[in-house]
Amino acid sequence: MTASRVLVLNSGSSSVKYQLLDMADRSRLAVGLVERIGEETSRLVHEPLTGPGAAGGRREQLGPIADHGAALRAVAAELAADGLGLDSPELAAVGHRVVHGGTKFTRPTVIDDTVLAEIRSLIPLAPLHNPANVTGIEVARELRADLPQVAVFDTAFHATIPEYAARYAIDAATADKYAIRRYGFHGTSHAYVSRATAGLLGKAPEEVNVIVLHLGNGASASAVRGGVCVETSMGLTPLEGLVMGTRSGDLDPAVVFHLARVGGLSVDEIDSLLNKKSGLLGMCGDNDMREVLRRAGEGDEAAALAFAAYVHRLKKYIGAYSAVLGRVDAVAFTAGVGENAHQVREAAVDGLAELGLALDLEANAARSPEPRLVSAEYARVAVAVVPTDEELEIATQAYALVTQ
Ligand code: AMP
């Protein structure tokens, strides 16, 4: 029997999301998540999608789960109860989403002690994310020591960005000393969606230039030339770029000095303000685009302004990345907002006919879980809606590495 299954783990600061996939047919065998780890009200939701357990549907466990170790052990027990345990000889690898790979990791990497130590050393660049990723790896290794563990980095797809675009225009020695540069994030999504968009156009990735707009709670844009990323909107951290659910995106860095000097805020307070209390939430009190749209539709001015600011920023990036690419074949919308909010797509593309962009408004407004084109027939640039699938991309990359 060839081992063809991959367990994908996405460990966040207080959650673990997981999927077990069979790469023989790219099917999903089980999915689930553990949330509120470390609290009294932890919750594990497990859904077997195949085998005898599938008929019973999703199962839920409520009650305290102390840490990531306990969470992963509980997940392993759920999988085992469905005959999908980590001891299965059919399991080929565990694929771990690792947020920050620094400049060191530009491709998926089999994890050994040295790699783990290097991921740990990148914690200062991603203090909220890499510690949870490290714990996830440690526990998975404990549970099944002989199994290849593969790290798939959120930054890796952006490693091809040319130096002049990756560098901030600051003192070079300072930048080098503190590893300050544009790394970019959401890389597995940008990789997957840019490739899927080429497929939708009936072309190979090498043949097309694509602007990918990943609009979820976090949001980022990328410019992909012939399958190679040449620019992205997130930077040293996932704070830069587009207006997001709770993050400001671009601002004059002097806002930070001003808040410190005049407002008396500490660095941690400013960090929290810009990462957790800004963006749509900061501007109108709601970070969920559904709520923003509903309120704006009812004439709420703050919500309408937040929506307008969100769309204005998107438009600026579409324009900038059109200039970066020179020729654009497609603009692809993905993630929670990009896939679902036709109003955002409509407003972002509105007025961009000179750039070759025009929508088929009816196609754009139709809901569908499938990848699809929503541009007008006459438009020079295709506009695509492509549901992202980061888990499948992580599993594909991990599986390719362990079977090559
Ligand atoms: P993600 O991070 O990709 O899971 O995206 C989550 C975000 O997508 C939510 O916070 C919502 O703002 C947005 N979203 C999800 N469904 C819809 C929808 N039907 N319409 C507008 N926005 C949506």
Coordinates of C-alpha atoms and ligand atoms in Angstrom, one line a residue, residues 17 186 214-219 245 280 287-293 310 334-344 367 388 390, ligand 1:
K17 CA -7.2 23.7 12.5
H186 CA -0.8 34.2 2.7
H214 CA -6.8 37.6 -0.9
L215 CA -9.5 39.3 1.1
G216 CA -10.3 37.5 4.3
N217 CA -10.1 38.8 7.8
G218 CA -6.5 39.5 7.0
A219 CA -6.1 40.7 3.4
G245 CA -10.9 43.4 9.3
L280 CA -13.0 48.0 9.3
N287 CA -14.9 43.8 11.3
D288 CA -17.2 41.4 9.4
M289 CA -17.8 42.6 5.9
R290 CA -21.3 41.2 6.0
E291 CA -22.2 43.6 8.9
V292 CA -20.4 46.5 7.2
L293 CA -22.4 45.9 4.0
Y310 CA -11.5 49.4 2.0
T334 CA -10.3 35.0 -3.1
A335 CA -10.9 34.3 0.7
G336 CA -14.0 35.2 2.7
V337 CA -14.7 38.6 1.4
G338 CA -13.2 38.1 -2.1
E339 CA -15.2 34.9 -2.7
N340 CA -18.5 36.1 -1.2
A341 CA -18.9 39.9 -1.3
H342 CA -19.9 40.7 -4.9
Q343 CA -20.3 44.4 -3.8
V344 CA -16.6 44.6 -3.0
R367 CA -23.2 33.0 -5.8
T388 CA -8.7 29.4 -2.0
E390 CA -4.6 26.6 1.7
Ligands
AMP1 P1 -11.5 34.4 5.9 O1 -10.4 35.0 6.8 O2 -11.0 34.1 4.5 O3 -12.2 33.2 6.6 O4 -12.6 35.5 5.7 C1 -13.4 35.8 6.8 C2 -14.2 37.1 6.5 O5 -14.9 36.9 5.3 C3 -15.3 37.4 7.5 O6 -14.8 38.2 8.6 C4 -16.3 38.3 6.7 O7 -15.9 39.6 6.8 C5 -16.0 37.8 5.3 N1 -17.2 37.1 4.7 C6 -17.6 35.8 4.9 N2 -18.7 35.5 4.2 C7 -19.1 36.7 3.6 C8 -20.2 37.1 2.8 N3 -21.2 36.3 2.5 N4 -20.3 38.4 2.5 C9 -19.3 39.3 2.8 N5 -18.3 39.0 3.6 C10 -18.2 37.7 4.0

